[in-house]
């Protein structure tokens, strides 16, 4: 049956259409010069080893960079955008925040609150965090309708993102990501990495360490580093591409239900196929580093060619569709 096998591609195309419409909607407004009103807050705290940093963000860009100082330094910019300066100034106070140390933890929070009886918000409200923190301290982030970037961290990292983009670079330690309707890109992960994704596009290059990944109704594209110790991917209605420039370093256990399995010529003899299922169990050496992948109703590919950095399809809803309140949640319900 062919129809189920094309569901992931149809879903991704649907989101691309939504993205295109989102780009077309603000064309009329683009003819007017937008006024930007900004409030900038800066704060820092001493952060000894083990002190956690917790971020609760909404419609925010969150950039976190590790450094070798025992200090957390935060710059938070709240902004309102509208063609009329007076409207932007009126709406900016709706963007609220809390930056504080409570006990043995640091909390960074932004949110949007409209006072009772106040007129509806007409501006595009945004928040932008720039955070420098000790490399090895634990961090937990919850972000909705935004973008999150983590760089040069080595401790325990936990991220939950709904809608938007995630970028992970040069990370070690332990990483746990929960992603919904999100584009996730990663490079040089040498960590214990766990990813639970739904309707998300996931791409990683230079994937080392020990990784476990689940994704449903999305896409997974992974390029393996030579020091990868173990990889497990469990997917459904999700196209999976595994790039292994040095394929002999690993053993493979691949399976696809109601989909196609493509492997390099050197592994073709180990491939087994039936009417509804295709598998590959192979090892070119004595390697105990196993790559296990299962998916269904979508293609599964093992290749030796490197991934293209721009080959990941976009799956997220662009932020111009989202207000500070409920429209994004409504869209997510419609397509969820």
mmCIF file of C-alpha atoms in Angstrom:
data_model
loop_
_atom_site.group_PDB
_atom_site.id
_atom_site.type_symbol
_atom_site.label_atom_id
_atom_site.label_comp_id
_atom_site.label_asym_id
_atom_site.label_seq_id
_atom_site.Cartn_x
_atom_site.Cartn_y
_atom_site.Cartn_z
ATOM 1 C CA UNK A 1 0.000 0.000 0.000
ATOM 2 C CA UNK A 2 1.709 3.201 -1.167
ATOM 3 C CA UNK A 3 -0.420 5.874 0.460
ATOM 4 C CA UNK A 4 0.892 5.494 4.044
ATOM 5 C CA UNK A 5 4.503 5.556 2.830
ATOM 6 C CA UNK A 6 4.147 9.120 1.555
ATOM 7 C CA UNK A 7 2.488 10.544 4.659
ATOM 8 C CA UNK A 8 5.713 12.058 6.088
ATOM 9 C CA UNK A 9 6.491 13.804 2.792
ATOM 10 C CA UNK A 10 2.938 15.121 2.524
ATOM 11 C CA UNK A 11 3.093 16.375 6.099
ATOM 12 C CA UNK A 12 6.360 18.209 5.494
ATOM 13 C CA UNK A 13 4.999 19.755 2.296
ATOM 14 C CA UNK A 14 1.946 20.896 4.216
ATOM 15 C CA UNK A 15 4.142 22.719 6.710
ATOM 16 C CA UNK A 16 6.178 24.257 3.924
ATOM 17 C CA UNK A 17 2.930 25.611 2.473
ATOM 18 C CA UNK A 18 2.050 27.084 5.869
ATOM 19 C CA UNK A 19 5.507 28.670 6.002
ATOM 20 C CA UNK A 20 5.021 30.193 2.548
ATOM 21 C CA UNK A 21 1.668 31.644 3.547
ATOM 22 C CA UNK A 22 3.259 33.080 6.672
ATOM 23 C CA UNK A 23 5.822 34.872 4.548
ATOM 24 C CA UNK A 24 3.140 36.298 2.292
ATOM 25 C CA UNK A 25 0.876 37.552 5.077
ATOM 26 C CA UNK A 26 3.085 40.421 6.280
ATOM 27 C CA UNK A 27 3.872 41.736 2.773
ATOM 28 C CA UNK A 28 1.391 44.590 3.075
ATOM 29 C CA UNK A 29 2.786 45.607 6.460
ATOM 30 C CA UNK A 30 6.319 45.454 5.061
ATOM 31 C CA UNK A 31 5.531 48.540 2.982
ATOM 32 C CA UNK A 32 5.467 50.516 6.242
ATOM 33 C CA UNK A 33 8.525 51.176 8.372
ATOM 34 C CA UNK A 34 8.211 49.256 11.618
ATOM 35 C CA UNK A 35 9.062 51.022 14.866
ATOM 36 C CA UNK A 36 10.891 48.959 17.480
ATOM 37 C CA UNK A 37 10.707 49.775 21.183
ATOM 38 C CA UNK A 38 13.143 47.823 23.355
ATOM 39 C CA UNK A 39 13.814 47.330 27.035
ATOM 40 C CA UNK A 40 17.198 45.800 27.939
ATOM 41 C CA UNK A 41 17.976 44.185 31.283
ATOM 42 C CA UNK A 42 21.377 42.933 32.427
ATOM 43 C CA UNK A 43 22.125 40.905 35.510
ATOM 44 C CA UNK A 44 24.778 38.523 36.826
ATOM 45 C CA UNK A 45 25.175 36.101 39.738
ATOM 46 C CA UNK A 46 27.929 33.990 41.181
ATOM 47 C CA UNK A 47 27.374 30.399 40.095
ATOM 48 C CA UNK A 48 29.421 27.760 41.931
ATOM 49 C CA UNK A 49 29.751 24.212 40.541
ATOM 50 C CA UNK A 50 26.471 22.298 40.621
ATOM 51 C CA UNK A 51 24.162 25.350 40.800
ATOM 52 C CA UNK A 52 21.410 24.835 38.180
ATOM 53 C CA UNK A 53 20.083 27.437 35.751
ATOM 54 C CA UNK A 54 16.385 27.174 34.819
ATOM 55 C CA UNK A 55 14.852 29.110 31.927
ATOM 56 C CA UNK A 56 11.112 29.366 31.230
ATOM 57 C CA UNK A 57 10.741 31.231 27.935
ATOM 58 C CA UNK A 58 7.866 32.199 25.671
ATOM 59 C CA UNK A 59 8.222 33.455 22.114
ATOM 60 C CA UNK A 60 11.901 33.970 22.822
ATOM 61 C CA UNK A 61 15.293 33.518 21.272
ATOM 62 C CA UNK A 62 17.490 31.873 23.897
ATOM 63 C CA UNK A 63 21.247 31.756 23.281
ATOM 64 C CA UNK A 64 23.341 29.981 25.906
ATOM 65 C CA UNK A 65 27.151 29.918 25.721
ATOM 66 C CA UNK A 66 29.417 28.099 28.133
ATOM 67 C CA UNK A 67 32.510 29.802 29.546
ATOM 68 C CA UNK A 68 35.143 29.131 32.231
ATOM 69 C CA UNK A 69 34.004 31.769 34.741
ATOM 70 C CA UNK A 70 32.016 30.900 37.929
ATOM 71 C CA UNK A 71 29.379 33.443 36.930
ATOM 72 C CA UNK A 72 26.056 33.551 35.093
ATOM 73 C CA UNK A 73 25.653 36.699 33.007
ATOM 74 C CA UNK A 74 22.281 37.461 31.399
ATOM 75 C CA UNK A 75 21.180 40.088 28.918
ATOM 76 C CA UNK A 76 17.415 40.060 28.253
ATOM 77 C CA UNK A 77 15.927 42.259 25.553
ATOM 78 C CA UNK A 78 12.149 42.689 25.431
ATOM 79 C CA UNK A 79 10.821 44.370 22.311
ATOM 80 C CA UNK A 80 7.587 45.511 20.675
ATOM 81 C CA UNK A 81 7.322 46.082 16.915
ATOM 82 C CA UNK A 82 4.579 48.118 15.256
ATOM 83 C CA UNK A 83 4.365 50.734 12.479
ATOM 84 C CA UNK A 84 3.179 53.264 15.088
ATOM 85 C CA UNK A 85 5.666 54.202 17.818
ATOM 86 C CA UNK A 86 2.920 54.981 20.328
ATOM 87 C CA UNK A 87 1.324 51.546 19.888
ATOM 88 C CA UNK A 88 4.652 49.762 20.388
ATOM 89 C CA UNK A 89 5.304 51.781 23.551
ATOM 90 C CA UNK A 90 1.828 50.981 24.858
ATOM 91 C CA UNK A 91 2.200 47.236 24.240
ATOM 92 C CA UNK A 92 5.759 46.702 25.541
ATOM 93 C CA UNK A 93 4.741 46.493 29.260
ATOM 94 C CA UNK A 94 2.743 43.365 28.389
ATOM 95 C CA UNK A 95 6.127 41.604 28.081
ATOM 96 C CA UNK A 96 7.092 40.667 31.649
ATOM 97 C CA UNK A 97 10.071 38.924 33.218
ATOM 98 C CA UNK A 98 11.649 37.512 36.367
ATOM 99 C CA UNK A 99 15.416 37.179 36.706
ATOM 100 C CA UNK A 100 16.355 35.937 40.139
ATOM 101 C CA UNK A 101 18.349 33.591 42.300
ATOM 102 C CA UNK A 102 16.192 31.567 44.673
ATOM 103 C CA UNK A 103 17.983 29.290 47.078
ATOM 104 C CA UNK A 104 20.665 27.318 45.264
ATOM 105 C CA UNK A 105 19.291 27.950 41.762
ATOM 106 C CA UNK A 106 18.975 30.712 39.165
ATOM 107 C CA UNK A 107 15.628 31.284 37.429
ATOM 108 C CA UNK A 108 15.133 33.242 34.204
ATOM 109 C CA UNK A 109 11.519 33.709 33.094
ATOM 110 C CA UNK A 110 9.678 35.775 30.500
ATOM 111 C CA UNK A 111 5.936 35.809 29.859
ATOM 112 C CA UNK A 112 3.131 37.981 28.491
ATOM 113 C CA UNK A 113 0.365 39.346 30.727
ATOM 114 C CA UNK A 114 -2.467 41.585 29.548
ATOM 115 C CA UNK A 115 -4.144 43.477 32.408
ATOM 116 C CA UNK A 116 -7.896 43.077 32.816
ATOM 117 C CA UNK A 117 -9.767 45.541 30.622
ATOM 118 C CA UNK A 118 -6.666 46.549 28.651
ATOM 119 C CA UNK A 119 -6.945 46.820 24.840
ATOM 120 C CA UNK A 120 -5.740 43.914 22.737
ATOM 121 C CA UNK A 121 -2.050 43.782 21.872
ATOM 122 C CA UNK A 122 -1.330 45.024 18.344
ATOM 123 C CA UNK A 123 2.451 44.800 18.359
ATOM 124 C CA UNK A 124 4.769 41.909 17.636
ATOM 125 C CA UNK A 125 6.225 41.143 21.067
ATOM 126 C CA UNK A 126 9.523 39.289 21.416
ATOM 127 C CA UNK A 127 12.174 38.335 23.959
ATOM 128 C CA UNK A 128 15.855 37.636 23.389
ATOM 129 C CA UNK A 129 18.195 36.102 25.967
ATOM 130 C CA UNK A 130 21.988 36.086 25.739
ATOM 131 C CA UNK A 131 23.348 33.928 28.557
ATOM 132 C CA UNK A 132 26.921 33.136 29.536
ATOM 133 C CA UNK A 133 27.235 30.405 32.165
ATOM 134 C CA UNK A 134 29.800 27.984 33.608
ATOM 135 C CA UNK A 135 30.382 25.192 31.113
ATOM 136 C CA UNK A 136 29.696 22.294 33.461
ATOM 137 C CA UNK A 137 26.670 23.536 35.419
ATOM 138 C CA UNK A 138 23.248 21.944 34.813
ATOM 139 C CA UNK A 139 20.694 23.826 32.738
ATOM 140 C CA UNK A 140 16.996 23.268 32.049
ATOM 141 C CA UNK A 141 15.093 25.203 29.372
ATOM 142 C CA UNK A 142 11.428 25.247 28.380
ATOM 143 C CA UNK A 143 10.756 27.403 25.311
ATOM 144 C CA UNK A 144 7.640 27.840 23.188
ATOM 145 C CA UNK A 145 7.347 29.497 19.768
ATOM 146 C CA UNK A 146 10.986 30.519 19.694
ATOM 147 C CA UNK A 147 14.564 29.547 19.011
ATOM 148 C CA UNK A 148 17.086 27.924 21.349
ATOM 149 C CA UNK A 149 20.857 27.707 20.846
ATOM 150 C CA UNK A 150 23.247 25.826 23.141
ATOM 151 C CA UNK A 151 27.024 26.044 22.647
ATOM 152 C CA UNK A 152 30.093 24.768 24.533
ATOM 153 C CA UNK A 153 28.353 23.079 27.459
ATOM 154 C CA UNK A 154 29.528 19.924 29.240
ATOM 155 C CA UNK A 155 27.073 19.371 32.114
ATOM 156 C CA UNK A 156 23.505 18.103 32.331
ATOM 157 C CA UNK A 157 21.366 19.826 29.706
ATOM 158 C CA UNK A 158 17.588 19.475 29.403
ATOM 159 C CA UNK A 159 15.511 21.243 26.766
ATOM 160 C CA UNK A 160 11.806 21.149 25.957
ATOM 161 C CA UNK A 161 10.814 23.080 22.824
ATOM 162 C CA UNK A 162 7.416 23.445 21.144
ATOM 163 C CA UNK A 163 7.456 25.125 17.715
ATOM 164 C CA UNK A 164 10.551 26.899 16.421
ATOM 165 C CA UNK A 165 14.202 25.969 16.024
ATOM 166 C CA UNK A 166 16.907 24.298 18.076
ATOM 167 C CA UNK A 167 20.654 24.552 17.391
ATOM 168 C CA UNK A 168 23.134 22.445 19.398
ATOM 169 C CA UNK A 169 26.876 22.961 18.924
ATOM 170 C CA UNK A 170 29.979 21.491 20.566
ATOM 171 C CA UNK A 171 28.198 19.841 23.484
ATOM 172 C CA UNK A 172 29.302 17.163 25.911
ATOM 173 C CA UNK A 173 27.870 15.701 29.078
ATOM 174 C CA UNK A 174 24.230 14.582 29.149
ATOM 175 C CA UNK A 175 21.636 16.078 26.793
ATOM 176 C CA UNK A 176 17.900 15.411 26.860
ATOM 177 C CA UNK A 177 15.707 17.123 24.256
ATOM 178 C CA UNK A 178 11.933 16.987 23.834
ATOM 179 C CA UNK A 179 10.896 18.622 20.557
ATOM 180 C CA UNK A 180 7.476 19.217 19.018
ATOM 181 C CA UNK A 181 6.982 20.847 15.607
ATOM 182 C CA UNK A 182 10.634 21.866 15.662
ATOM 183 C CA UNK A 183 13.688 22.052 13.396
ATOM 184 C CA UNK A 184 16.651 20.640 15.312
ATOM 185 C CA UNK A 185 20.193 20.918 13.954
ATOM 186 C CA UNK A 186 23.267 19.712 15.810
ATOM 187 C CA UNK A 187 27.003 19.516 15.239
ATOM 188 C CA UNK A 188 29.817 17.900 17.184
ATOM 189 C CA UNK A 189 27.792 16.241 19.938
ATOM 190 C CA UNK A 190 30.067 14.067 22.079
ATOM 191 C CA UNK A 191 27.521 13.263 24.762
ATOM 192 C CA UNK A 192 24.880 10.937 26.081
ATOM 193 C CA UNK A 193 22.153 12.356 23.855
ATOM 194 C CA UNK A 194 18.459 11.513 24.121
ATOM 195 C CA UNK A 195 15.893 13.086 21.792
ATOM 196 C CA UNK A 196 12.115 12.593 21.914
ATOM 197 C CA UNK A 197 10.687 14.314 18.841
ATOM 198 C CA UNK A 198 7.225 14.642 17.317
ATOM 199 C CA UNK A 199 6.571 16.113 13.869
ATOM 200 C CA UNK A 200 10.092 17.535 13.858
ATOM 201 C CA UNK A 201 13.046 17.602 11.469
ATOM 202 C CA UNK A 202 16.237 16.419 13.167
ATOM 203 C CA UNK A 203 19.688 16.660 11.599
ATOM 204 C CA UNK A 204 23.026 16.046 13.323
ATOM 205 C CA UNK A 205 26.543 16.115 11.917
ATOM 206 C CA UNK A 206 29.540 14.809 13.791
ATOM 207 C CA UNK A 207 27.342 12.681 16.076
ATOM 208 C CA UNK A 208 29.495 10.919 18.651
ATOM 209 C CA UNK A 209 28.937 9.523 22.122
ATOM 210 C CA UNK A 210 25.851 7.456 22.912
ATOM 211 C CA UNK A 211 22.613 8.581 21.256
ATOM 212 C CA UNK A 212 18.991 7.471 21.470
ATOM 213 C CA UNK A 213 16.386 9.126 19.265
ATOM 214 C CA UNK A 214 12.642 8.718 18.756
ATOM 215 C CA UNK A 215 10.732 10.678 16.114
ATOM 216 C CA UNK A 216 7.211 10.416 14.765
ATOM 217 C CA UNK A 217 5.856 12.030 11.568
ATOM 218 C CA UNK A 218 9.125 13.876 10.921
ATOM 219 C CA UNK A 219 12.599 13.276 9.507
ATOM 220 C CA UNK A 220 15.960 12.136 10.899
ATOM 221 C CA UNK A 221 19.292 12.747 9.160
ATOM 222 C CA UNK A 222 22.432 11.774 11.068
ATOM 223 C CA UNK A 223 26.110 11.827 10.109
ATOM 224 C CA UNK A 224 28.143 9.566 12.368
ATOM 225 C CA UNK A 225 31.453 10.576 13.907
ATOM 226 C CA UNK A 226 34.232 7.994 14.125
ATOM 227 C CA UNK A 227 33.970 7.965 17.944
ATOM 228 C CA UNK A 228 30.236 7.154 18.091
ATOM 229 C CA UNK A 229 29.785 4.419 20.694
ATOM 230 C CA UNK A 230 26.123 3.551 20.122
ATOM 231 C CA UNK A 231 23.086 4.814 18.201
ATOM 232 C CA UNK A 232 19.451 3.770 18.514
ATOM 233 C CA UNK A 233 16.719 5.348 16.379
ATOM 234 C CA UNK A 234 13.055 4.364 16.704
ATOM 235 C CA UNK A 235 10.777 6.153 14.256
ATOM 236 C CA UNK A 236 7.325 5.953 12.719
ATOM 237 C CA UNK A 237 6.190 7.603 9.486
ATOM 238 C CA UNK A 238 9.609 9.243 9.525
ATOM 239 C CA UNK A 239 12.259 9.232 6.808
ATOM 240 C CA UNK A 240 15.677 8.279 8.217
ATOM 241 C CA UNK A 241 19.067 8.844 6.582
ATOM 242 C CA UNK A 242 22.242 7.548 8.246
ATOM 243 C CA UNK A 243 25.513 8.854 6.820
ATOM 244 C CA UNK A 244 28.564 6.782 7.787
ATOM 245 C CA UNK A 245 31.680 8.070 5.979
ATOM 246 C CA UNK A 246 33.598 5.179 7.642
ATOM 247 C CA UNK A 247 30.927 2.451 7.601
ATOM 248 C CA UNK A 248 33.330 -0.329 8.598
ATOM 249 C CA UNK A 249 33.590 1.153 12.110
ATOM 250 C CA UNK A 250 30.077 0.036 13.041
ATOM 251 C CA UNK A 251 27.721 -2.912 13.079
ATOM 252 C CA UNK A 252 24.228 -2.320 11.680
ATOM 253 C CA UNK A 253 20.764 -3.540 12.602
ATOM 254 C CA UNK A 254 18.340 -1.735 10.286
ATOM 255 C CA UNK A 255 14.659 -2.448 9.673
ATOM 256 C CA UNK A 256 11.855 -0.708 7.830
ATOM 257 C CA UNK A 257 8.184 -1.688 7.706
ATOM 258 C CA UNK A 258 6.182 -0.665 4.634
ATOM 259 C CA UNK A 259 9.050 1.372 3.238
ATOM 260 C CA UNK A 260 12.230 1.117 1.171
ATOM 261 C CA UNK A 261 15.689 0.279 2.527
ATOM 262 C CA UNK A 262 18.677 1.642 0.583
ATOM 263 C CA UNK A 263 22.233 0.558 1.485
ATOM 264 C CA UNK A 264 25.711 0.885 -0.068
ATOM 265 C CA UNK A 265 26.688 -1.743 -2.630
ATOM 266 C CA UNK A 266 29.094 -3.369 -0.170
ATOM 267 C CA UNK A 267 26.134 -4.232 2.102
ATOM 268 C CA UNK A 268 23.648 -5.284 -0.563
ATOM 269 C CA UNK A 269 24.227 -9.014 -0.011
ATOM 270 C CA UNK A 270 23.263 -8.671 3.668
ATOM 271 C CA UNK A 271 19.952 -6.993 2.909
ATOM 272 C CA UNK A 272 16.783 -9.065 3.209
ATOM 273 C CA UNK A 273 13.403 -8.021 1.854
ATOM 274 C CA UNK A 274 9.822 -9.260 1.873
ATOM 275 C CA UNK A 275 6.572 -7.760 0.651
ATOM 276 C CA UNK A 276 6.214 -5.470 3.695
ATOM 277 C CA UNK A 277 9.579 -5.446 5.454
ATOM 278 C CA UNK A 278 13.269 -4.931 4.693
ATOM 279 C CA UNK A 279 16.191 -5.507 7.062
ATOM 280 C CA UNK A 280 19.956 -5.306 7.212
ATOM 281 C CA UNK A 281 22.140 -7.027 9.805
ATOM 282 C CA UNK A 282 25.793 -6.559 8.999
ATOM 283 C CA UNK A 283 29.250 -5.897 10.390
ATOM 284 C CA UNK A 284 32.424 -5.541 8.336
ATOM 285 C CA UNK A 285 34.673 -6.063 11.340
ATOM 286 C CA UNK A 286 34.600 -6.982 15.002
ATOM 287 C CA UNK A 287 33.026 -3.704 16.030
ATOM 288 C CA UNK A 288 30.634 -3.775 18.967
ATOM 289 C CA UNK A 289 29.471 -0.246 18.264
ATOM 290 C CA UNK A 290 25.969 -0.923 17.000
ATOM 291 C CA UNK A 291 23.750 1.345 14.917
ATOM 292 C CA UNK A 292 20.117 0.234 15.370
ATOM 293 C CA UNK A 293 17.408 1.942 13.322
ATOM 294 C CA UNK A 294 13.743 1.087 12.799
ATOM 295 C CA UNK A 295 11.092 3.081 10.969
ATOM 296 C CA UNK A 296 7.827 2.510 9.132
ATOM 297 C CA UNK A 297 5.891 3.861 6.154
ATOM 298 C CA UNK A 298 8.918 5.898 5.061
ATOM 299 C CA UNK A 299 12.330 5.268 3.433
ATOM 300 C CA UNK A 300 15.440 4.299 5.396
ATOM 301 C CA UNK A 301 18.858 4.996 3.854
ATOM 302 C CA UNK A 302 22.383 4.027 4.869
ATOM 303 C CA UNK A 303 24.985 5.955 2.864
ATOM 304 C CA UNK A 304 28.673 6.799 2.923
ATOM 305 C CA UNK A 305 28.264 10.269 1.415
ATOM 306 C CA UNK A 306 28.291 13.201 3.885
ATOM 307 C CA UNK A 307 25.054 15.017 4.565
ATOM 308 C CA UNK A 308 24.417 18.374 2.988
ATOM 309 C CA UNK A 309 24.137 21.069 5.699
ATOM 310 C CA UNK A 310 21.023 22.500 4.038
ATOM 311 C CA UNK A 311 19.268 19.218 3.294
ATOM 312 C CA UNK A 312 16.940 19.216 6.300
ATOM 313 C CA UNK A 313 13.344 20.159 5.383
ATOM 314 C CA UNK A 314 11.673 22.830 7.477
ATOM 315 C CA UNK A 315 8.856 21.673 9.728
ATOM 316 C CA UNK A 316 8.211 24.504 12.143
ATOM 317 C CA UNK A 317 5.572 27.234 12.090
ATOM 318 C CA UNK A 318 7.280 30.593 11.449
ATOM 319 C CA UNK A 319 6.970 33.011 14.347
ATOM 320 C CA UNK A 320 5.035 35.729 12.449
ATOM 321 C CA UNK A 321 1.994 33.443 12.712
ATOM 322 C CA UNK A 322 2.222 33.520 16.518
ATOM 323 C CA UNK A 323 1.004 36.184 18.880
ATOM 324 C CA UNK A 324 1.830 36.308 22.554
ATOM 325 C CA UNK A 325 -1.382 34.445 23.284
ATOM 326 C CA UNK A 326 -3.394 31.651 21.672
ATOM 327 C CA UNK A 327 -3.243 31.650 17.825
ATOM 328 C CA UNK A 328 -0.204 29.312 17.698
ATOM 329 C CA UNK A 329 -1.851 26.814 19.994
ATOM 330 C CA UNK A 330 -4.888 26.810 17.738
ATOM 331 C CA UNK A 331 -2.743 26.118 14.680
ATOM 332 C CA UNK A 332 -0.958 23.298 16.477
ATOM 333 C CA UNK A 333 -4.296 21.705 17.324
ATOM 334 C CA UNK A 334 -5.468 21.885 13.742
ATOM 335 C CA UNK A 335 -2.398 20.075 12.397
ATOM 336 C CA UNK A 336 -1.690 17.883 15.409
#
